[in-house]
MMTF fields as JSON, N, C-alpha, C and O atoms, coordinates in Angstrom:
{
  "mmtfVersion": "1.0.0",
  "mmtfProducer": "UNKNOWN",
  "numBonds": 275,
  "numAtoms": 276,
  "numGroups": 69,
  "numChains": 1,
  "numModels": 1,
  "chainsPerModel": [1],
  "groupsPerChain": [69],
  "chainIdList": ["A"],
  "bondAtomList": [4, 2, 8, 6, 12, 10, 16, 14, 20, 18, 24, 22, 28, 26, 32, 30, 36, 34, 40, 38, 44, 42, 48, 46, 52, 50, 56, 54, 60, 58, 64, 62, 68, 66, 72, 70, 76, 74, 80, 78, 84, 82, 88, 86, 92, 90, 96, 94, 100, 98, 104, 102, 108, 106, 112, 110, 116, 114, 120, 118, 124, 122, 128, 126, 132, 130, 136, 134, 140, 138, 144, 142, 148, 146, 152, 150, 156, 154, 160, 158, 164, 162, 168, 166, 172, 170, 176, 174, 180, 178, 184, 182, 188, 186, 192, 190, 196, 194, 200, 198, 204, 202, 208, 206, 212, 210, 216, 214, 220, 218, 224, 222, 228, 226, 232, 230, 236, 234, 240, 238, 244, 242, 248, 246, 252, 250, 256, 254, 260, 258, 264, 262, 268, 266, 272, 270],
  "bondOrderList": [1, 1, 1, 1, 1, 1, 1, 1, 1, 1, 1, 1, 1, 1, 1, 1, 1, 1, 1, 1, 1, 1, 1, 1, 1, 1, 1, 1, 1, 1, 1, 1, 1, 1, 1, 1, 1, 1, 1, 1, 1, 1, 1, 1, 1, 1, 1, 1, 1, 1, 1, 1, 1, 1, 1, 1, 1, 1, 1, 1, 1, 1, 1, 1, 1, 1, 1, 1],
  "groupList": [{"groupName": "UNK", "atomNameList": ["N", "CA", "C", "O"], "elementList": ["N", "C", "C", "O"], "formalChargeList": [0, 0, 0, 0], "bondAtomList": [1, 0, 2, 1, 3, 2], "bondOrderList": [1, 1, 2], "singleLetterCode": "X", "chemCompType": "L-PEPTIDE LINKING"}],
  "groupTypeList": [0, 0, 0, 0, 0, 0, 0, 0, 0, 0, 0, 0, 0, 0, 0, 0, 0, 0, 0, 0, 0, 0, 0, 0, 0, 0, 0, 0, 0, 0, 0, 0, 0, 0, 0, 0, 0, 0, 0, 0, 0, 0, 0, 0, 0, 0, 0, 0, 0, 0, 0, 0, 0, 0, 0, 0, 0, 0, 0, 0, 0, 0, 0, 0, 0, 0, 0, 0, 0],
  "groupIdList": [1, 2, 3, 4, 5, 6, 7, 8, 9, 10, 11, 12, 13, 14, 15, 16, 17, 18, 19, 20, 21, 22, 23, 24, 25, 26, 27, 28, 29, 30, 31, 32, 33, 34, 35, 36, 37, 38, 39, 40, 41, 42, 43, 44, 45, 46, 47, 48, 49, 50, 51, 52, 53, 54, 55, 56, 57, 58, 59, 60, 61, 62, 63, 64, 65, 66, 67, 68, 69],
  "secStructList": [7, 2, 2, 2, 2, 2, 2, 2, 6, 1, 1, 7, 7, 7, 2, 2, 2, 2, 2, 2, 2, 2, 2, 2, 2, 2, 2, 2, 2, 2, 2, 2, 6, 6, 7, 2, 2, 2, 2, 2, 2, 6, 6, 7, 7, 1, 2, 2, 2, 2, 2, 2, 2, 2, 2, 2, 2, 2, 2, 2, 2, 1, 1, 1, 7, 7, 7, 7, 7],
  "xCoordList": [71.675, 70.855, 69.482, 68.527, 69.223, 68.263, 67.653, 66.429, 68.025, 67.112, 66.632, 65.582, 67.695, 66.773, 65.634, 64.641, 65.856, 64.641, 63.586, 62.508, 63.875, 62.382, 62.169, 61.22, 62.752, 62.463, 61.682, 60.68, 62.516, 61.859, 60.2, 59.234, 60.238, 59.153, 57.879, 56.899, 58.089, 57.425, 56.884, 55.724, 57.639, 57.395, 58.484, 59.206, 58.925, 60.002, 60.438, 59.562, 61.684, 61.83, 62.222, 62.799, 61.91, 61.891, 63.356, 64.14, 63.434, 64.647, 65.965, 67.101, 65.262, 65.506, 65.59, 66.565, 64.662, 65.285, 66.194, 66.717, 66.23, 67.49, 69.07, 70.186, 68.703, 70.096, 70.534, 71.68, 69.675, 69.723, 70.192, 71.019, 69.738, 70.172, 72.419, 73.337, 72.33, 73.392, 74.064, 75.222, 73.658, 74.745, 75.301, 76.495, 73.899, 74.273, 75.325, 75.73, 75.384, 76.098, 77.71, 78.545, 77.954, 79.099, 79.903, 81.111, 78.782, 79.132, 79.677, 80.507, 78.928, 78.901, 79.794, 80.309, 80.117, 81.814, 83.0, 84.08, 82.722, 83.609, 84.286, 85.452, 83.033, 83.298, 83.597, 84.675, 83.245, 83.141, 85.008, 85.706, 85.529, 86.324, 87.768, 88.786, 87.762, 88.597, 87.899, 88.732, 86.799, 86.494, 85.986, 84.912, 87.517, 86.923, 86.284, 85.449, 85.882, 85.194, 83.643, 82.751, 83.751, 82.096, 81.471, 80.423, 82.72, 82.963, 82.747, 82.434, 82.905, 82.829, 81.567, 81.009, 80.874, 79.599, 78.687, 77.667, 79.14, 78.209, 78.477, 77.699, 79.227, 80.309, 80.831, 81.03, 81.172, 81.317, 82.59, 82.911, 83.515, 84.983, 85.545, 86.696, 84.348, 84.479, 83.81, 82.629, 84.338, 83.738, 82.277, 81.186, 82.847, 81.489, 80.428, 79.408, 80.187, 79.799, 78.515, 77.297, 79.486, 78.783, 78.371, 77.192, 78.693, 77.946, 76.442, 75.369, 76.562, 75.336, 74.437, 73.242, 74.801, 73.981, 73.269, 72.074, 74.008, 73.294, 72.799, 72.36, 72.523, 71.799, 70.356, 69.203, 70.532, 69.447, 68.728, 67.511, 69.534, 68.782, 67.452, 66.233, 68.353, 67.471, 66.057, 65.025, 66.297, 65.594, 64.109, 62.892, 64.811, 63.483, 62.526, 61.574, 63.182, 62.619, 61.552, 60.681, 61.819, 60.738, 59.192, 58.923, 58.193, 56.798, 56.927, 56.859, 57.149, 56.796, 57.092, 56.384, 58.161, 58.426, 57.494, 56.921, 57.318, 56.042, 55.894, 56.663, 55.052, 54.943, 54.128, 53.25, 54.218, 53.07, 52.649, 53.434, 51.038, 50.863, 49.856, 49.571],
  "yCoordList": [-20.944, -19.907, -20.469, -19.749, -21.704, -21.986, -22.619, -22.602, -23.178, -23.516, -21.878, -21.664, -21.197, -19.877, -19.506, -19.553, -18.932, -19.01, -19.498, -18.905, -20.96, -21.159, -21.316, -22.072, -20.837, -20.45, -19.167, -18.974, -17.991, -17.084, -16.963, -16.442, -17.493, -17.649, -18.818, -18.994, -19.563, -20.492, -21.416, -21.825, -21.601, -22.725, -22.912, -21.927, -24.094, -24.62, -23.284, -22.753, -22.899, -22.127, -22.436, -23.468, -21.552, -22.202, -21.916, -21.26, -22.74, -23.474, -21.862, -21.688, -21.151, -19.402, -18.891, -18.151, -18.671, -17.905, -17.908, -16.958, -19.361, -19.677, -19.625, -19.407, -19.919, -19.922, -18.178, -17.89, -17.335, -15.817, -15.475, -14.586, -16.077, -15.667, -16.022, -15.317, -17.287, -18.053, -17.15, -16.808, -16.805, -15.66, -14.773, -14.475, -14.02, -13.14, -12.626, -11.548, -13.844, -14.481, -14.365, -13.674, -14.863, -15.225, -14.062, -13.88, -13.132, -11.84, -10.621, -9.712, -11.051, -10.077, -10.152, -9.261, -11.677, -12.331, -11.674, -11.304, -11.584, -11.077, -9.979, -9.719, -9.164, -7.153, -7.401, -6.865, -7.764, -7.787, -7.845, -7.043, -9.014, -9.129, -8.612, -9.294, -7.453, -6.961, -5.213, -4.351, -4.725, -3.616, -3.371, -3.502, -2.873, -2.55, -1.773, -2.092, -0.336, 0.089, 0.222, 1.003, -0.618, -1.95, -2.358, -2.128, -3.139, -3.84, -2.765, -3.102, -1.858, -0.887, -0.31, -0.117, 0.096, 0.489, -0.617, -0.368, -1.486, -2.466, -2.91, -3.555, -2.593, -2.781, -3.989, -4.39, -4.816, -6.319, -6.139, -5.516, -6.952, -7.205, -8.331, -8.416, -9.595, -10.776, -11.016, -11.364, -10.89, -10.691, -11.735, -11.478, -12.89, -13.809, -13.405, -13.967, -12.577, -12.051, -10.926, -10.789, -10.361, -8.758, -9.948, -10.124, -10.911, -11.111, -11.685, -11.493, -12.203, -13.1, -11.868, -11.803, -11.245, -10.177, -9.472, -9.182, -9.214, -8.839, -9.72, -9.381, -10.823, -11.631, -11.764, -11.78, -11.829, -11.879, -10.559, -10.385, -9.763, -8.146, -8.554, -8.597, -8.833, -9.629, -10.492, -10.469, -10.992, -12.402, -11.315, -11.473, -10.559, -10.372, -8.85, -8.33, -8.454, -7.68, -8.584, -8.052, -9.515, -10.406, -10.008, -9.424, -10.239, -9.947, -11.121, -10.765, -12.916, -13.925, -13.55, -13.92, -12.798, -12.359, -12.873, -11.978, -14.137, -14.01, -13.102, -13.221, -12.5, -11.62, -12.384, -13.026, -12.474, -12.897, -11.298, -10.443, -11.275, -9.795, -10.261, -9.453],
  "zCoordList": [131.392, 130.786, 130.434, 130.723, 129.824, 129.111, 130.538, 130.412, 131.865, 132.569, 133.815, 134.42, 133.767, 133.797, 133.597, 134.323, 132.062, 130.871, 131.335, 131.393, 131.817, 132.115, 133.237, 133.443, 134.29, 135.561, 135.641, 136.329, 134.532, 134.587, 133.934, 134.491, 132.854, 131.934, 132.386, 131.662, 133.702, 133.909, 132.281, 132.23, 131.326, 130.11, 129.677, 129.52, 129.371, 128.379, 127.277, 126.595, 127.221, 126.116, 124.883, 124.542, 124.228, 122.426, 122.377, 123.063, 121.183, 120.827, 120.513, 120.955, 119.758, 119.223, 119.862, 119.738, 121.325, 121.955, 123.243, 123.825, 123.537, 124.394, 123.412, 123.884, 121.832, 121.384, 121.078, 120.733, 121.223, 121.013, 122.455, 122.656, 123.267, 124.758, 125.037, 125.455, 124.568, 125.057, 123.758, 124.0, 122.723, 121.904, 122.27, 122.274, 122.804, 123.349, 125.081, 125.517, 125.508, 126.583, 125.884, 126.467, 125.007, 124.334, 124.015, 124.168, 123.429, 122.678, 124.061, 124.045, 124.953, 126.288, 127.064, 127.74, 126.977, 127.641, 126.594, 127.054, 125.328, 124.939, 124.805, 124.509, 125.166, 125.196, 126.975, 127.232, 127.697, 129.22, 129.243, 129.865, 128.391, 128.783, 128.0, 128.117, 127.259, 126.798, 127.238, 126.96, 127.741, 128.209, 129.684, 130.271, 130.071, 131.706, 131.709, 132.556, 131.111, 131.43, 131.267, 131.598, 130.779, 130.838, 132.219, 132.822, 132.447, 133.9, 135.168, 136.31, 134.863, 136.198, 136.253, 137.333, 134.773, 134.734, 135.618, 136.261, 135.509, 135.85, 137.563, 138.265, 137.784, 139.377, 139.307, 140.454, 138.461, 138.091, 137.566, 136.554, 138.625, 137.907, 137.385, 136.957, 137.439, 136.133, 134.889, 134.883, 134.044, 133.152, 132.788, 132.28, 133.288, 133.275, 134.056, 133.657, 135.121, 135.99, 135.358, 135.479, 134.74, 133.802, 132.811, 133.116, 131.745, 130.62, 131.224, 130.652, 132.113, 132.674, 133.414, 133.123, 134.024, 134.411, 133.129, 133.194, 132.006, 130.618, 130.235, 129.136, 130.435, 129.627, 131.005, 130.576, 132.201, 133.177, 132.772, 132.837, 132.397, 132.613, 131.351, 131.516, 129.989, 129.023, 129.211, 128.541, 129.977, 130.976, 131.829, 131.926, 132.156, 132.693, 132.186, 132.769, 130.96, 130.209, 128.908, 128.22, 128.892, 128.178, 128.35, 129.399, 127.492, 127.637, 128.351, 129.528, 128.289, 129.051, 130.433, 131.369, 130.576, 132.362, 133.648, 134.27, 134.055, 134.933, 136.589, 137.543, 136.528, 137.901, 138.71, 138.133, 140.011, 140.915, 141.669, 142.079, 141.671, 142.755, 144.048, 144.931]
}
């Protein structure tokens, strides 16, 4: 997650918001994986699968988001 982050963000990420990310990773594995019908919204039938996709979706809704045009 945290070398994501800064794949996506082109800069080292702060300390807060990689540990808000990887929470939220944790929290997402945990509903992912006691609610299928989570899992289907998402077309994702592992739950690690769907939490990381919520946390990318996160990832690139950031203001740092870098675009090239």
């Amino acid at each position: 997650i945290i070398e994501c982050l800064q794949l996506i963000t082109g800069t080292p990420p702060q300390k807060e918001k990689a540990a808000a990310l990887v929470e939220l990773y944790k929290e997402g594995l945990t509903y992912y994986q006691q609610d299928m019908e989570g899992q289907k919204l998402l077309k994702e039938t592992d739950p690690e699968l769907a939490a990381l996709s919520l946390v990318a979706n996160v990832m690139f809704n950031l203001d740092e988001f870098v675009t090239r045009r």
